[in-house]
Amino acid sequence: MSSQPSHPALLIPGPIEFDDAVLQSMSHYSESHVGPGFVATFGETLSMLRKLFKTTSPSSQPFVISGSGTLGWDLVGANLVEPGDDVLVLSTGYFGDNFGECLKVYGAHVDVIRPQVGSRPQLPEVEQALRSKKYKLVTVTHVDTSTGVLSELKNLSETVKRVSPDTLLIVDGVCSVASEDIEFDAWKLDGVVTASQKAIGCPAGLSISMFSGKAIEVLEARKSPPASYFASMKNWKPIMQNYEAKKPSYFATPSPQLVHALHTALSQILAKPLSERFAKHKEVSDKIKQAATELGLKQVAGSPEDQAHGMTAMYLPESVKATDLLPKLANSGVIFAGGIHKEIATKYIRFGHMGVSVTDPARDHIDKAITALKNGLAECGYQKL
Amino acid sequence: MSSQPSHPALLIPGPIEFDDAVLQSMSHYSESHVGPGFVATFGETLSMLRKLFKTTSPSSQPFVISGSGTLGWDLVGANLVEPGDDVLVLSTGYFGDNFGECLKVYGAHVDVIRPQVGSRPQLPEVEQALRSKKYKLVTVTHVDTSTGVLSELKNLSETVKRVSPDTLLIVDGVCSVASEDIEFDAWKLDGVVTASQKAIGCPAGLSISMFSGKAIEVLEARKSPPASYFASMKNWKPIMQNYEAKKPSYFATPSPQLVHALHTALSQILAKPLSERFAKHKEVSDKIKQAATELGLKQVAGSPEDQAHGMTAMYLPESVKATDLLPKLANSGVIFAGGIHKEIATKYIRFGHMGVSVTDPARDHIDKAITALKNGLAECGYQKL
């Protein structure tokens, strides 16, 4: 059981509920950001990220920077894009679209493949686009938090590398890292940007990313300097390399407390085989999706193979309003999120199921949430036809 | 007394030692970033910042964004600078110089007034520069953490506003906010950028800033969009305004735990008159500087009126190496910082005296540090001539 004060179960698609030991690491006493104790903690944290991302290539480069998941988009835009570069955005929702908007700020010409809400771009269409012009990079949102649509990465990468081998494949993994399998090396990914507060299970405040040796080569070969100072990978790369080599180094002050919490969260994740973790997330996700179907609720992500395993976005029955249902769930001690995809915002709700809520059965979050959903819908006058 | 585990007193010029209640806020249970509880906490935090900065003008705009103090420079560069703008940087050390480097990334033409190490630009020279061309903005580092040089703001602002009324005056307050008096309205400042982990006394991970109505007008009148996505004040301004109005709003996920800790730190600071706080920092600073003088140590900041009240940068005797002295201090339970100003890096050390180490006499940090310094120098073979 958790030793935290009694509070409703936060089951939105991030921030998620946190483990007690992770939260205790947040209140670590103050340490120098360049002292040997913290340097070792930060260095180990960076090395653990390599294991989480399944990369053993020495040229892969992890980054942990104070910020949010959104800062990861700026890392890509300010360092891997130069004005006039063509970028292909594969959008499965709000976050895919906005990744594209961010890259435009850095001068990218952005083409977006945006299928109807709830589905994802298909490979023949991607291949056709790749043959039409030379893209500097392709971005894909592994799980779009606005729709719960899961994108397939392995075959996508095979297509990109076959048709346009110089094109970088960049993954927004904010809502997928640590709940969906990611094989950074095997799938030849060039960048995965994520954040701390979702399946990794560390409070918000960190931009976490991994870039391939090829992405670093593109960075080094820029004609112009990176278009940001704080988000310059050229400024941060030597710092990350020094920390990982356990040498003190300074560009901008990291957050020792957040890095301690990330260290604790990653240590917990890596204490068991990752395959078990992903299987558990799938098992719980299947159970939730089954329960939703039994309640007569349709998912936003249409096909089962397009459905994420760390969240479920569900259309509400026409007679039920989110603004009526969500407070009833909160009264039952369960917090879900409303919709944020502009085309369907008022018509659906989102249930996040990642991290301790999935892996710690003593919390009983999932059964409690399913029961609350069932009762809440009934209180709203809904009965399955 | 502190309930934290026993650890050496961190007396570097940031991060500083933290209060127990602040650290406990860091381990707050997970809350939705758009739920009513956290929205109220964040809104109150923004309103408290107005009091700390002494601004009652409704057009002043506070920002709290996940990042470090350095991100504040990018806020200025990406939002208030357009390519080709002239900027005058008043540099008193490493941080002044690098603020200028950051602004160059955003296309600024930067002129630097850089007097010899340990002194600050004088008003006649600033006035002459302001008459020579039309500067979009002037930047000044209130306390440069690399030298401990304190800049004077009130008369500087009077000069800038008299000679070049359209020029914005932007203050880097990373090492001064909450240890030096800042009168945002009375001194007609246009921007103060700072961070959480120094005198404010909240763990690192937050960029904190205040901009004037005039700075916001310059932002709104840009010919080009802000040159960053994550650091776009246009993206963040409505979010900050909504939070302060206690309305949920989303651009990028804030860190609820860090914001809770900042709320606790600001509540503690504002529970007493700010004048008492600044007087206490001055009293303790005077005591430390007196002790340094008695030990025969010369300060990097030459004139008493140029010396900061939250840190002391001291030249070492020629016979003493920082790499010998600092470990001896650590053995006595006191952590000081080495030098980082490239011209004098190996020749001096830095003692940070901000926040609870100054305001909580039960910690006994200051006397312990002075004694450790005295003994450490003696162990290094130094005797005052």
XYZ file of N, CA, C and O in Angstrom, chain B residues 28-155:
512
model
N 4.817 16.005 -2.857
C 3.344 16.050 -2.874
C 2.808 14.935 -3.773
O 3.368 14.663 -4.831
N 1.709 14.323 -3.350
C 1.108 13.276 -4.193
C 0.682 13.864 -5.534
O 0.527 15.073 -5.675
N 0.504 13.001 -6.500
C 0.247 13.451 -7.865
C -1.122 14.126 -7.995
O -2.118 13.648 -7.461
N -1.119 15.244 -8.681
C -2.351 15.988 -8.957
C -2.409 16.297 -10.446
O -1.370 16.485 -11.080
N -3.607 16.428 -10.968
C -3.745 16.851 -12.360
C -3.267 18.288 -12.502
O -3.576 19.136 -11.661
N -2.535 18.549 -13.585
C -2.061 19.908 -13.851
C -3.207 20.843 -14.229
O -3.015 22.050 -14.300
N -4.389 20.293 -14.479
C -5.538 21.152 -14.795
C -6.683 20.946 -13.800
O -7.808 21.400 -14.038
N -6.407 20.278 -12.677
C -7.427 20.090 -11.644
C -7.510 21.303 -10.731
O -6.558 22.076 -10.628
N -8.664 21.491 -10.062
C -8.874 22.715 -9.275
C -7.845 22.917 -8.157
O -7.453 24.054 -7.883
N -7.389 21.840 -7.523
C -6.419 21.989 -6.430
C -5.128 22.600 -6.920
O -4.657 23.623 -6.399
N -4.551 22.009 -7.962
C -3.278 22.519 -8.453
C -3.437 23.870 -9.139
O -2.557 24.737 -9.039
N -4.551 24.071 -9.822
C -4.760 25.369 -10.483
C -4.730 26.492 -9.439
O -4.113 27.544 -9.647
N -5.349 26.250 -8.277
C -5.339 27.266 -7.210
C -3.917 27.483 -6.694
O -3.480 28.623 -6.491
N -3.178 26.387 -6.500
C -1.797 26.502 -6.003
C -0.937 27.314 -6.969
O -0.182 28.205 -6.566
N -1.061 26.998 -8.260
C -0.252 27.699 -9.264
C -0.671 29.175 -9.336
O 0.174 30.085 -9.380
N -1.980 29.414 -9.317
C -2.464 30.796 -9.396
C -1.960 31.636 -8.230
O -1.485 32.768 -8.411
N -2.024 31.076 -7.022
C -1.533 31.806 -5.842
C -0.034 32.059 -5.945
O 0.468 33.105 -5.527
N 0.686 31.084 -6.493
C 2.139 31.218 -6.643
C 2.474 32.412 -7.535
O 3.352 33.224 -7.219
N 1.761 32.522 -8.653
C 2.002 33.640 -9.572
C 1.695 34.972 -8.890
O 2.438 35.950 -9.037
N 0.610 35.003 -8.112
C 0.250 36.255 -7.430
C 1.279 36.609 -6.358
O 1.590 37.790 -6.154
N 1.818 35.595 -5.681
C 2.848 35.879 -4.668
C 4.107 36.450 -5.309
O 4.798 37.273 -4.713
N 4.410 36.011 -6.536
C 5.598 36.552 -7.212
C 5.481 38.061 -7.398
O 6.467 38.789 -7.324
N 4.260 38.540 -7.658
C 4.067 39.995 -7.802
C 4.523 40.715 -6.531
O 5.137 41.785 -6.592
N 4.215 40.110 -5.369
C 4.619 40.745 -4.108
C 6.131 40.701 -3.931
O 6.738 41.674 -3.494
N 6.732 39.565 -4.264
C 8.186 39.451 -4.116
C 8.903 40.466 -5.001
O 9.909 41.054 -4.608
N 8.372 40.680 -6.209
C 9.005 41.621 -7.142
C 8.533 43.061 -6.905
O 8.969 43.971 -7.594
N 7.622 43.245 -5.958
C 7.067 44.577 -5.653
C 6.475 45.238 -6.896
O 6.872 46.346 -7.280
N 5.557 44.519 -7.526
C 4.834 45.129 -8.638
C 3.339 45.000 -8.392
O 2.845 43.923 -8.051
N 2.643 46.129 -8.514
C 1.183 46.105 -8.385
C 0.530 46.448 -9.717
O -0.689 46.430 -9.830
N 1.342 46.746 -10.726
C 0.772 47.084 -12.029
C 0.095 45.856 -12.623
O 0.718 44.803 -12.773
N -1.195 45.982 -12.988
C -1.884 44.807 -13.553
C -1.271 44.360 -14.874
O -1.465 43.221 -15.288
N -0.518 45.242 -15.533
C 0.062 44.837 -16.819
C 1.365 44.058 -16.648
O 1.882 43.505 -17.616
N 1.901 44.005 -15.426
C 3.082 43.154 -15.205
C 2.667 41.698 -15.345
O 1.578 41.318 -14.922
N 3.537 40.880 -15.928
C 3.171 39.490 -16.196
C 4.222 38.522 -15.653
O 5.346 38.493 -16.151
N 3.862 37.732 -14.642
C 4.790 36.697 -14.154
C 4.707 35.424 -15.003
O 3.643 35.094 -15.543
N 5.837 34.730 -15.107
C 5.918 33.433 -15.792
C 6.661 32.452 -14.889
O 7.699 32.804 -14.317
N 6.147 31.239 -14.780
C 6.859 30.146 -14.099
C 6.834 28.965 -15.062
O 5.762 28.438 -15.387
N 8.005 28.582 -15.560
C 8.104 27.564 -16.612
C 9.168 26.546 -16.215
O 10.234 26.928 -15.720
N 8.897 25.263 -16.434
C 9.914 24.247 -16.156
C 11.153 24.544 -16.987
O 11.066 24.721 -18.207
N 12.296 24.579 -16.323
C 13.546 24.910 -17.002
C 14.562 25.322 -15.959
O 14.396 25.035 -14.776
N 15.608 26.009 -16.385
C 16.577 26.525 -15.420
C 16.647 28.031 -15.596
O 15.958 28.608 -16.442
N 17.498 28.694 -14.814
C 17.658 30.137 -14.953
C 18.042 30.528 -16.368
O 17.602 31.559 -16.883
N 18.837 29.694 -17.006
C 19.294 29.978 -18.367
C 18.133 30.134 -19.338
O 18.201 30.926 -20.280
N 17.053 29.391 -19.120
C 15.889 29.505 -20.002
C 15.357 30.941 -20.024
O 14.791 31.380 -21.027
N 15.559 31.678 -18.925
C 15.120 33.077 -18.874
C 15.797 33.922 -19.946
O 15.190 34.826 -20.524
N 17.063 33.628 -20.218
C 17.766 34.352 -21.296
C 17.083 34.074 -22.627
O 16.929 34.967 -23.458
N 16.722 32.803 -22.847
C 16.045 32.459 -24.106
C 14.669 33.128 -24.189
O 14.224 33.495 -25.280
N 13.985 33.273 -23.059
C 12.703 33.990 -23.078
C 12.922 35.395 -23.624
O 12.162 35.882 -24.465
N 13.979 36.052 -23.133
C 14.280 37.412 -23.592
C 14.659 37.389 -25.075
O 14.124 38.150 -25.882
N 15.549 36.462 -25.443
C 16.038 36.423 -26.822
C 14.958 36.069 -27.833
O 14.853 36.680 -28.895
N 14.130 35.076 -27.495
C 13.156 34.569 -28.464
C 11.932 35.466 -28.576
O 11.202 35.394 -29.565
N 11.705 36.318 -27.569
C 10.461 37.094 -27.533
C 10.643 38.599 -27.659
O 9.767 39.278 -28.177
N 11.772 39.123 -27.166
C 11.951 40.579 -27.154
C 13.013 41.043 -28.136
O 13.214 42.237 -28.313
N 13.699 40.095 -28.763
C 14.731 40.431 -29.747
C 14.258 39.961 -31.115
O 13.688 38.874 -31.234
N 14.477 40.784 -32.142
C 14.282 40.323 -33.525
C 15.621 40.473 -34.237
O 16.456 41.294 -33.842
N 15.844 39.646 -35.260
C 17.155 39.675 -35.926
C 17.554 41.099 -36.324
O 16.756 41.833 -36.901
N 18.777 41.465 -35.966
C 19.289 42.785 -36.305
C 19.128 43.813 -35.202
O 19.696 44.904 -35.285
N 18.365 43.493 -34.165
C 18.198 44.440 -33.056
C 19.532 44.650 -32.333
O 20.295 43.706 -32.141
N 19.756 45.885 -31.906
C 20.944 46.174 -31.105
C 20.638 45.995 -29.622
O 19.599 46.449 -29.131
N 21.553 45.324 -28.940
C 21.407 45.074 -27.506
C 22.689 45.511 -26.812
O 23.789 45.238 -27.297
N 22.536 46.180 -25.675
C 23.693 46.577 -24.873
C 23.747 45.691 -23.633
O 22.805 45.671 -22.834
N 24.833 44.940 -23.503
C 25.006 44.032 -22.366
C 25.984 44.661 -21.375
O 27.108 44.998 -21.744
N 25.530 44.840 -20.142
C 26.424 45.319 -19.085
C 26.928 44.085 -18.358
O 26.177 43.417 -17.649
N 28.198 43.756 -18.556
C 28.709 42.487 -18.042
C 29.587 42.683 -16.820
O 30.506 43.498 -16.816
N 29.292 41.895 -15.806
C 30.142 41.881 -14.617
C 30.677 40.475 -14.381
O 31.048 40.131 -13.264
N 30.694 39.656 -15.443
C 31.258 38.314 -15.291
C 30.728 37.327 -16.315
O 30.120 37.694 -17.327
N 30.953 36.066 -16.020
C 30.608 34.947 -16.888
C 29.143 34.990 -17.317
O 28.815 34.736 -18.479
N 28.254 35.289 -16.375
C 26.829 35.210 -16.692
C 26.367 36.383 -17.548
O 25.506 36.218 -18.414
N 26.950 37.557 -17.324
C 26.644 38.685 -18.198
C 27.082 38.392 -19.623
O 26.327 38.585 -20.589
N 28.317 37.891 -19.766
C 28.832 37.568 -21.105
C 27.938 36.547 -21.804
O 27.638 36.669 -22.990
N 27.524 35.518 -21.067
C 26.751 34.454 -21.709
C 25.305 34.853 -21.995
O 24.692 34.320 -22.922
N 24.755 35.774 -21.224
C 23.448 36.348 -21.575
C 23.574 36.950 -22.979
O 22.741 36.716 -23.866
N 24.662 37.670 -23.208
C 24.907 38.247 -24.532
C 25.042 37.176 -25.605
O 24.492 37.302 -26.707
N 25.777 36.093 -25.290
C 25.928 34.999 -26.265
C 24.570 34.410 -26.623
O 24.298 34.077 -27.780
N 23.711 34.256 -25.613
C 22.368 33.718 -25.863
C 21.593 34.636 -26.807
O 20.957 34.165 -27.757
N 21.666 35.943 -26.572
C 20.884 36.867 -27.411
C 21.384 36.877 -28.850
O 20.603 37.069 -29.789
N 22.688 36.621 -29.037
C 23.222 36.534 -30.407
C 22.559 35.400 -31.178
O 22.364 35.496 -32.393
N 22.239 34.300 -30.483
C 21.576 33.163 -31.145
C 20.273 33.624 -31.794
O 19.860 33.098 -32.827
N 19.636 34.635 -31.189
C 18.354 35.120 -31.711
C 18.530 36.322 -32.636
O 17.579 37.040 -32.921
N 19.772 36.544 -33.072
C 20.002 37.558 -34.095
C 20.337 38.941 -33.574
O 20.408 39.898 -34.351
N 20.544 39.079 -32.269
C 20.883 40.398 -31.729
C 22.301 40.800 -32.118
O 23.184 39.950 -32.206
N 22.485 42.095 -32.376
C 23.835 42.663 -32.464
C 24.176 43.130 -31.059
O 23.533 44.038 -30.529
N 25.162 42.507 -30.475
C 25.424 42.724 -29.054
C 26.673 43.571 -28.845
O 27.751 43.231 -29.337
N 26.514 44.689 -28.139
C 27.664 45.455 -27.654
C 27.787 45.170 -26.161
O 26.783 45.175 -25.445
N 29.014 44.925 -25.718
C 29.218 44.592 -24.306
C 30.068 45.669 -23.643
O 31.119 46.036 -24.173
N 29.599 46.178 -22.515
C 30.477 46.993 -21.668
C 30.993 46.060 -20.585
O 30.219 45.518 -19.791
N 32.310 45.831 -20.620
C 32.899 44.842 -19.723
C 34.106 45.459 -19.026
O 35.205 45.448 -19.568
N 33.894 46.032 -17.846
C 35.030 46.618 -17.123
C 35.925 45.510 -16.582
O 35.624 44.332 -16.761
N 37.015 45.884 -15.906
C 37.901 44.823 -15.405
C 37.181 43.988 -14.351
O 36.228 44.448 -13.712
N 37.641 42.753 -14.201
C 36.991 41.811 -13.290
C 36.893 42.405 -11.887
O 37.897 42.864 -11.331
N 35.680 42.402 -11.338
C 35.497 42.883 -9.977
C 34.852 44.250 -9.898
O 34.468 44.702 -8.828
N 34.719 44.918 -11.055
C 34.004 46.199 -11.024
C 32.822 46.126 -11.982
O 32.612 45.120 -12.655
N 32.033 47.209 -12.017
C 30.841 47.197 -12.862
C 30.827 48.426 -13.760
O 31.462 49.441 -13.443
N 30.103 48.345 -14.888
C 30.033 49.487 -15.797
C 29.530 50.728 -15.056
O 28.617 50.633 -14.231
N 30.137 51.870 -15.339
C 29.746 53.115 -14.682
C 28.730 53.865 -15.549
O 28.719 53.739 -16.776
N 27.886 54.662 -14.898
C 26.778 55.305 -15.607
C 27.201 56.206 -16.770
O 26.542 56.176 -17.819
N 28.278 56.999 -16.639
C 28.639 57.846 -17.794
C 28.936 57.018 -19.047
O 28.567 57.404 -20.163
N 29.573 55.864 -18.847
C 29.883 55.003 -19.988
C 28.600 54.416 -20.588
O 28.454 54.296 -21.805
N 27.671 54.043 -19.711
C 26.387 53.512 -20.184
C 25.643 54.595 -20.963
O 25.111 54.355 -22.053
N 25.649 55.811 -20.420
C 24.946 56.918 -21.076
C 25.534 57.200 -22.455
O 24.804 57.389 -23.435
N 26.856 57.163 -22.524
C 27.533 57.396 -23.811
C 27.117 56.335 -24.836
O 26.823 56.647 -25.992
N 27.087 55.088 -24.389
C 26.689 54.008 -25.297
C 25.250 54.197 -25.755
O 24.926 54.034 -26.936
N 24.370 54.552 -24.826
C 22.953 54.730 -25.166
C 22.762 55.863 -26.168
O 21.824 55.852 -26.966
N 23.651 56.865 -26.132
C 23.537 57.989 -27.074
C 24.115 57.622 -28.440
O 23.834 58.276 -29.433
N 24.931 56.551 -28.485
C 25.624 56.213 -29.735
C 24.730 55.472 -30.722
O 24.922 55.538 -31.920
N 23.782 54.684 -30.227
C 22.831 54.025 -31.127
C 21.561 53.669 -30.373
O 21.521 53.747 -29.143
N 20.546 53.271 -31.131
C 19.251 52.980 -30.506
C 19.217 51.504 -30.111
O 19.113 50.634 -30.970
N 19.309 51.239 -28.819
C 19.281 49.854 -28.344
C 17.850 49.401 -28.074
O 17.084 50.111 -27.430
N 17.530 48.206 -28.569
C 16.220 47.611 -28.269
C 16.146 47.292 -26.786
O 15.123 47.502 -26.146
N 17.249 46.759 -26.252
C 17.258 46.505 -24.813
C 18.661 46.566 -24.237
O 19.658 46.414 -24.944
N 18.667 46.819 -22.925
C 19.893 46.784 -22.135
C 19.741 45.638 -21.149
O 18.687 45.499 -20.522
N 20.769 44.791 -21.036
C 20.714 43.736 -20.017
C 21.755 44.013 -18.943
O 22.849 44.499 -19.229
N 21.370 43.694 -17.717
C 22.295 43.853 -16.598
C 22.135 42.645 -15.681
O 21.019 42.175 -15.462
N 23.258 42.130 -15.186
C 23.224 41.004 -14.255
C 23.260 41.592 -12.848
O 24.255 42.217 -12.470
N 22.164 41.427 -12.110
C 22.064 42.101 -10.811
C 23.204 41.655 -9.902
O 23.917 42.486 -9.341
N 23.360 40.338 -9.764
C 24.545 39.791 -9.089
C 25.113 38.727 -10.020
O 24.417 37.760 -10.346
N 26.343 38.913 -10.475
C 26.940 37.890 -11.330
C 27.541 36.807 -10.428
O 28.472 37.064 -9.662
N 26.990 35.598 -10.545
C 27.374 34.489 -9.668
C 28.844 34.128 -9.814
O 29.416 33.466 -8.956
N 29.458 34.532 -10.916
C 30.866 34.182 -11.124
C 31.812 35.112 -10.376
O 32.971 34.766 -10.156
N 31.329 36.297 -9.999
C 32.221 37.291 -9.377
C 31.675 37.857 -8.072
O 32.419 38.470 -7.310
N 30.377 37.692 -7.834
C 29.774 38.312 -6.654
C 29.647 39.820 -6.781
O 29.428 40.516 -5.789
N 29.773 40.342 -8.001
C 29.616 41.787 -8.206
C 28.125 42.126 -8.259
O 27.361 41.513 -9.005
N 27.738 43.106 -7.441
C 26.358 43.606 -7.388
C 26.235 44.817 -8.305
O 27.041 45.744 -8.215
N 25.228 44.807 -9.171
C 24.987 45.989 -10.000
C 23.908 46.849 -9.357
O 23.010 46.336 -8.689
N 23.992 48.148 -9.590
C 23.011 49.084 -9.043
C 21.926 49.251 -10.103
O 22.233 49.447 -11.280
N 20.661 49.144 -9.704
C 19.586 49.153 -10.702
C 18.817 50.469 -10.781
O 18.394 50.882 -11.863
N 18.634 51.125 -9.638
C 17.740 52.287 -9.615
C 18.280 53.431 -10.483
O 17.575 53.952 -11.354
N 19.527 53.803 -10.256
C 20.103 54.899 -11.041
C 20.357 54.481 -12.484
O 20.246 55.294 -13.407
